[in-house]
Amino acid sequence: MSTDSSPQRSPVPSERLAELGIALPTVAAPVAAYVPAVQVGDMVYTSGQLPFIAGELPATGLVGVPKNTPEAPAAARPEVTAEAAYDLARTATLNALAAIDDLAGIDNIERIVKVTGFVASAPGFGGQPGVVNGASDLLGHIFGDAGTHARAAVGVAELPLGSPVEIEVMAQIRHSAK
Protein backbone atom coordinates (compact mmCIF):
# COMPACT_ATOMS: atom_id res chain seq x y z
CA MET A 1 0.00 0.00 0.00
CA SER A 2 1.39 3.37 -1.01
CA THR A 3 1.69 6.13 1.55
CA ASP A 4 2.09 8.82 -1.10
CA SER A 5 -0.86 11.19 -0.66
CA SER A 6 -0.02 13.47 -3.58
CA PRO A 7 -2.83 13.78 -6.11
CA GLN A 8 -2.65 11.91 -9.39
CA ARG A 9 -1.56 14.17 -12.20
CA SER A 10 -4.37 14.63 -14.68
CA PRO A 11 -3.39 13.93 -18.26
CA VAL A 12 -2.67 16.99 -20.34
CA PRO A 13 -5.51 17.81 -22.74
CA SER A 14 -3.83 16.28 -25.81
CA GLU A 15 -3.29 13.03 -23.86
CA ARG A 16 -6.88 13.06 -22.63
CA LEU A 17 -8.17 13.57 -26.18
CA ALA A 18 -6.10 10.56 -27.29
CA GLU A 19 -7.50 8.47 -24.40
CA LEU A 20 -11.01 9.43 -25.51
CA GLY A 21 -10.20 8.54 -29.12
CA ILE A 22 -10.81 12.11 -30.28
CA ALA A 23 -8.70 13.93 -32.86
CA LEU A 24 -9.05 17.68 -33.18
CA PRO A 25 -10.30 18.66 -36.63
CA THR A 26 -8.59 21.07 -38.98
CA VAL A 27 -9.57 24.63 -38.12
CA ALA A 28 -12.71 25.52 -40.07
CA ALA A 29 -12.20 28.26 -42.64
CA PRO A 30 -14.13 31.42 -41.72
CA VAL A 31 -17.34 31.92 -43.71
CA ALA A 32 -17.15 35.74 -43.44
CA ALA A 33 -14.77 38.54 -42.35
CA TYR A 34 -13.37 37.24 -39.05
CA VAL A 35 -10.66 34.99 -37.62
CA PRO A 36 -11.34 31.71 -35.78
CA ALA A 37 -9.76 32.90 -32.50
CA VAL A 38 -8.01 35.90 -30.96
CA GLN A 39 -5.64 36.00 -27.99
CA VAL A 40 -5.53 39.03 -25.68
CA GLY A 41 -3.15 38.62 -22.77
CA ASP A 42 -3.80 35.24 -21.20
CA MET A 43 -7.28 34.89 -22.72
CA VAL A 44 -8.33 33.31 -26.01
CA TYR A 45 -11.74 34.09 -27.47
CA THR A 46 -13.10 31.96 -30.27
CA SER A 47 -15.49 33.15 -32.92
CA GLY A 48 -18.76 31.30 -32.98
CA GLN A 49 -18.01 27.82 -34.29
CA LEU A 50 -20.47 25.79 -36.31
CA PRO A 51 -20.46 21.98 -36.24
CA PHE A 52 -18.59 21.53 -39.52
CA ILE A 53 -17.21 18.09 -40.27
CA ALA A 54 -14.75 18.14 -43.17
CA GLY A 55 -16.18 21.48 -44.31
CA GLU A 56 -19.81 20.36 -44.32
CA LEU A 57 -22.67 20.85 -41.87
CA PRO A 58 -24.03 17.38 -41.02
CA ALA A 59 -27.49 18.81 -40.29
CA THR A 60 -29.43 22.02 -40.75
CA GLY A 61 -32.71 23.28 -39.37
CA LEU A 62 -34.36 24.18 -36.12
CA VAL A 63 -34.09 22.17 -32.95
CA GLY A 64 -37.41 20.84 -31.71
CA VAL A 65 -39.51 21.46 -34.84
CA PRO A 66 -42.51 19.16 -34.97
CA LYS A 67 -42.68 17.45 -38.34
CA ASN A 68 -45.40 18.37 -40.82
CA THR A 69 -47.22 21.09 -38.96
CA PRO A 70 -48.86 24.00 -40.79
CA GLU A 71 -46.39 26.36 -39.08
CA ALA A 72 -43.32 24.38 -40.15
CA PRO A 73 -43.78 21.80 -42.91
CA ALA A 74 -41.08 19.13 -42.70
CA ALA A 75 -39.79 19.95 -46.18
CA ALA A 76 -39.31 23.62 -45.29
CA ARG A 77 -37.83 23.24 -41.80
CA PRO A 78 -36.03 19.99 -41.15
CA GLU A 79 -36.31 18.82 -37.58
CA VAL A 80 -33.16 18.42 -35.53
CA THR A 81 -33.75 16.50 -32.34
CA ALA A 82 -32.34 17.77 -29.06
CA GLU A 83 -30.18 14.63 -28.92
CA ALA A 84 -28.72 15.29 -32.38
CA ALA A 85 -28.18 18.95 -31.47
CA TYR A 86 -26.29 17.84 -28.31
CA ASP A 87 -23.88 15.93 -30.58
CA LEU A 88 -23.62 18.93 -32.92
CA ALA A 89 -22.72 21.16 -29.95
CA ARG A 90 -19.96 18.70 -29.11
CA THR A 91 -18.66 18.88 -32.70
CA ALA A 92 -18.77 22.70 -32.70
CA THR A 93 -16.82 22.66 -29.42
CA LEU A 94 -14.13 20.48 -30.99
CA ASN A 95 -13.90 23.09 -33.76
CA ALA A 96 -13.48 25.81 -31.11
CA LEU A 97 -10.74 23.77 -29.40
CA ALA A 98 -9.02 23.34 -32.77
CA ALA A 99 -9.01 27.13 -33.19
CA ILE A 100 -7.50 27.56 -29.70
CA ASP A 101 -4.96 24.82 -30.39
CA ASP A 102 -3.91 26.49 -33.65
CA LEU A 103 -3.43 29.84 -31.91
CA ALA A 104 -2.04 28.96 -28.48
CA GLY A 105 -1.76 25.16 -28.13
CA ILE A 106 -4.41 23.01 -26.46
CA ASP A 107 -1.98 21.91 -23.74
CA ASN A 108 -1.54 25.56 -22.76
CA ILE A 109 -5.17 25.92 -21.74
CA GLU A 110 -5.22 26.72 -18.02
CA ARG A 111 -9.00 26.60 -17.77
CA ILE A 112 -12.17 27.06 -19.77
CA VAL A 113 -13.71 30.33 -18.57
CA LYS A 114 -17.00 30.62 -20.44
CA VAL A 115 -19.04 28.88 -23.12
CA THR A 116 -21.84 30.55 -25.04
CA GLY A 117 -24.10 28.24 -26.99
CA PHE A 118 -26.66 29.42 -29.51
CA VAL A 119 -29.42 26.99 -30.48
CA ALA A 120 -31.62 27.61 -33.54
CA SER A 121 -34.89 26.84 -31.79
CA ALA A 122 -38.40 26.11 -32.92
CA PRO A 123 -41.09 28.17 -31.20
CA GLY A 124 -41.81 26.64 -27.82
CA PHE A 125 -38.53 24.72 -27.59
CA GLY A 126 -36.96 25.33 -24.18
CA GLY A 127 -34.27 22.65 -24.12
CA GLN A 128 -31.31 24.89 -24.99
CA PRO A 129 -29.42 24.07 -21.75
CA GLY A 130 -29.57 20.35 -22.55
CA VAL A 131 -28.27 20.95 -26.07
CA VAL A 132 -25.37 23.10 -24.86
CA ASN A 133 -24.50 20.36 -22.37
CA GLY A 134 -22.92 18.71 -25.42
CA ALA A 135 -20.22 21.37 -25.16
CA SER A 136 -19.99 21.46 -21.37
CA ASP A 137 -19.85 17.68 -20.95
CA LEU A 138 -17.07 17.35 -23.53
CA LEU A 139 -15.01 20.10 -21.89
CA GLY A 140 -15.42 18.41 -18.52
CA HIS A 141 -14.22 15.08 -19.95
CA ILE A 142 -11.15 16.70 -21.51
CA PHE A 143 -10.14 19.24 -18.85
CA GLY A 144 -11.65 17.88 -15.62
CA ASP A 145 -12.16 20.62 -13.04
CA ALA A 146 -10.43 23.12 -15.35
CA GLY A 147 -13.23 22.49 -17.85
CA THR A 148 -16.00 23.78 -15.58
CA HIS A 149 -17.09 27.18 -16.79
CA ALA A 150 -19.63 29.96 -16.77
CA ARG A 151 -22.18 29.51 -19.54
CA ALA A 152 -25.05 30.93 -21.52
CA ALA A 153 -27.45 28.78 -23.57
CA VAL A 154 -29.42 31.03 -25.90
CA GLY A 155 -32.33 30.15 -28.16
CA VAL A 156 -32.32 32.03 -31.48
CA ALA A 157 -34.57 32.07 -34.55
CA GLU A 158 -31.83 31.16 -37.02
CA LEU A 159 -28.06 30.70 -37.28
CA PRO A 160 -25.62 31.12 -40.19
CA LEU A 161 -25.96 28.57 -43.01
CA GLY A 162 -28.98 27.05 -41.26
CA SER A 163 -26.81 25.50 -38.55
CA PRO A 164 -28.73 24.16 -35.54
CA VAL A 165 -25.99 25.22 -33.07
CA GLU A 166 -23.09 27.63 -32.70
CA ILE A 167 -20.56 27.56 -29.85
CA GLU A 168 -18.14 30.22 -28.57
CA VAL A 169 -15.41 29.39 -26.03
CA MET A 170 -13.32 31.68 -23.83
CA ALA A 171 -10.22 30.06 -22.36
CA GLN A 172 -7.43 31.20 -20.08
CA ILE A 173 -3.97 30.31 -21.39
CA ARG A 174 -0.84 29.63 -19.35
CA HIS A 175 1.71 32.44 -19.56
CA SER A 176 4.16 30.16 -21.37
CA ALA A 177 1.82 29.70 -24.35
CA LYS A 178 3.33 29.46 -27.84
Coordinates of C-alpha atoms in Angstrom, one line a residue:
M1 CA 0.0 0.0 0.0
S2 CA 1.4 3.4 -1.0
T3 CA 1.7 6.1 1.5
D4 CA 2.1 8.8 -1.1
S5 CA -0.9 11.2 -0.7
S6 CA 0.0 13.5 -3.6
P7 CA -2.8 13.8 -6.1
Q8 CA -2.7 11.9 -9.4
R9 CA -1.6 14.2 -12.2
S10 CA -4.4 14.6 -14.7
P11 CA -3.4 13.9 -18.3
V12 CA -2.7 17.0 -20.3
P13 CA -5.5 17.8 -22.7
S14 CA -3.8 16.3 -25.8
E15 CA -3.3 13.0 -23.9
R16 CA -6.9 13.1 -22.6
L17 CA -8.2 13.6 -26.2
A18 CA -6.1 10.6 -27.3
E19 CA -7.5 8.5 -24.4
L20 CA -11.0 9.4 -25.5
G21 CA -10.2 8.5 -29.1
I22 CA -10.8 12.1 -30.3
A23 CA -8.7 13.9 -32.9
L24 CA -9.1 17.7 -33.2
P25 CA -10.3 18.7 -36.6
T26 CA -8.6 21.1 -39.0
V27 CA -9.6 24.6 -38.1
A28 CA -12.7 25.5 -40.1
A29 CA -12.2 28.3 -42.6
P30 CA -14.1 31.4 -41.7
V31 CA -17.3 31.9 -43.7
A32 CA -17.2 35.7 -43.4
A33 CA -14.8 38.5 -42.4
Y34 CA -13.4 37.2 -39.0
V35 CA -10.7 35.0 -37.6
P36 CA -11.3 31.7 -35.8
A37 CA -9.8 32.9 -32.5
V38 CA -8.0 35.9 -31.0
Q39 CA -5.6 36.0 -28.0
V40 CA -5.5 39.0 -25.7
G41 CA -3.1 38.6 -22.8
D42 CA -3.8 35.2 -21.2
M43 CA -7.3 34.9 -22.7
V44 CA -8.3 33.3 -26.0
Y45 CA -11.7 34.1 -27.5
T46 CA -13.1 32.0 -30.3
S47 CA -15.5 33.1 -32.9
G48 CA -18.8 31.3 -33.0
Q49 CA -18.0 27.8 -34.3
L50 CA -20.5 25.8 -36.3
P51 CA -20.5 22.0 -36.2
F52 CA -18.6 21.5 -39.5
I53 CA -17.2 18.1 -40.3
A54 CA -14.7 18.1 -43.2
G55 CA -16.2 21.5 -44.3
E56 CA -19.8 20.4 -44.3
L57 CA -22.7 20.8 -41.9
P58 CA -24.0 17.4 -41.0
A59 CA -27.5 18.8 -40.3
T60 CA -29.4 22.0 -40.7
G61 CA -32.7 23.3 -39.4
L62 CA -34.4 24.2 -36.1
V63 CA -34.1 22.2 -33.0
G64 CA -37.4 20.8 -31.7
V65 CA -39.5 21.5 -34.8
P66 CA -42.5 19.2 -35.0
K67 CA -42.7 17.4 -38.3
N68 CA -45.4 18.4 -40.8
T69 CA -47.2 21.1 -39.0
P70 CA -48.9 24.0 -40.8
E71 CA -46.4 26.4 -39.1
A72 CA -43.3 24.4 -40.2
P73 CA -43.8 21.8 -42.9
A74 CA -41.1 19.1 -42.7
A75 CA -39.8 19.9 -46.2
A76 CA -39.3 23.6 -45.3
R77 CA -37.8 23.2 -41.8
P78 CA -36.0 20.0 -41.2
E79 CA -36.3 18.8 -37.6
V80 CA -33.2 18.4 -35.5
T81 CA -33.8 16.5 -32.3
A82 CA -32.3 17.8 -29.1
E83 CA -30.2 14.6 -28.9
A84 CA -28.7 15.3 -32.4
A85 CA -28.2 18.9 -31.5
Y86 CA -26.3 17.8 -28.3
D87 CA -23.9 15.9 -30.6
L88 CA -23.6 18.9 -32.9
A89 CA -22.7 21.2 -29.9
R90 CA -20.0 18.7 -29.1
T91 CA -18.7 18.9 -32.7
A92 CA -18.8 22.7 -32.7
T93 CA -16.8 22.7 -29.4
L94 CA -14.1 20.5 -31.0
N95 CA -13.9 23.1 -33.8
A96 CA -13.5 25.8 -31.1
L97 CA -10.7 23.8 -29.4
A98 CA -9.0 23.3 -32.8
A99 CA -9.0 27.1 -33.2
I100 CA -7.5 27.6 -29.7
D101 CA -5.0 24.8 -30.4
D102 CA -3.9 26.5 -33.6
L103 CA -3.4 29.8 -31.9
A104 CA -2.0 29.0 -28.5
G105 CA -1.8 25.2 -28.1
I106 CA -4.4 23.0 -26.5
D107 CA -2.0 21.9 -23.7
N108 CA -1.5 25.6 -22.8
I109 CA -5.2 25.9 -21.7
E110 CA -5.2 26.7 -18.0
R111 CA -9.0 26.6 -17.8
I112 CA -12.2 27.1 -19.8
V113 CA -13.7 30.3 -18.6
K114 CA -17.0 30.6 -20.4
V115 CA -19.0 28.9 -23.1
T116 CA -21.8 30.5 -25.0
G117 CA -24.1 28.2 -27.0
F118 CA -26.7 29.4 -29.5
V119 CA -29.4 27.0 -30.5
A120 CA -31.6 27.6 -33.5
S121 CA -34.9 26.8 -31.8
A122 CA -38.4 26.1 -32.9
P123 CA -41.1 28.2 -31.2
G124 CA -41.8 26.6 -27.8
F125 CA -38.5 24.7 -27.6
G126 CA -37.0 25.3 -24.2
G127 CA -34.3 22.7 -24.1
Q128 CA -31.3 24.9 -25.0
P129 CA -29.4 24.1 -21.8
G130 CA -29.6 20.3 -22.6
V131 CA -28.3 21.0 -26.1
V132 CA -25.4 23.1 -24.9
N133 CA -24.5 20.4 -22.4
G134 CA -22.9 18.7 -25.4
A135 CA -20.2 21.4 -25.2
S136 CA -20.0 21.5 -21.4
D137 CA -19.9 17.7 -20.9
L138 CA -17.1 17.3 -23.5
L139 CA -15.0 20.1 -21.9
G140 CA -15.4 18.4 -18.5
H141 CA -14.2 15.1 -19.9
I142 CA -11.2 16.7 -21.5
F143 CA -10.1 19.2 -18.9
G144 CA -11.6 17.9 -15.6
D145 CA -12.2 20.6 -13.0
A146 CA -10.4 23.1 -15.3
G147 CA -13.2 22.5 -17.9
T148 CA -16.0 23.8 -15.6
H149 CA -17.1 27.2 -16.8
A150 CA -19.6 30.0 -16.8
R151 CA -22.2 29.5 -19.5
A152 CA -25.1 30.9 -21.5
A153 CA -27.5 28.8 -23.6
V154 CA -29.4 31.0 -25.9
G155 CA -32.3 30.2 -28.2
V156 CA -32.3 32.0 -31.5
A157 CA -34.6 32.1 -34.5
E158 CA -31.8 31.2 -37.0
L159 CA -28.1 30.7 -37.3
P160 CA -25.6 31.1 -40.2
L161 CA -26.0 28.6 -43.0
G162 CA -29.0 27.1 -41.3
S163 CA -26.8 25.5 -38.5
P164 CA -28.7 24.2 -35.5
V165 CA -26.0 25.2 -33.1
E166 CA -23.1 27.6 -32.7
I167 CA -20.6 27.6 -29.9
E168 CA -18.1 30.2 -28.6
V169 CA -15.4 29.4 -26.0
M170 CA -13.3 31.7 -23.8
A171 CA -10.2 30.1 -22.4
Q172 CA -7.4 31.2 -20.1
I173 CA -4.0 30.3 -21.4
R174 CA -0.8 29.6 -19.3
H175 CA 1.7 32.4 -19.6
S176 CA 4.2 30.2 -21.4
A177 CA 1.8 29.7 -24.3
K178 CA 3.3 29.5 -27.8

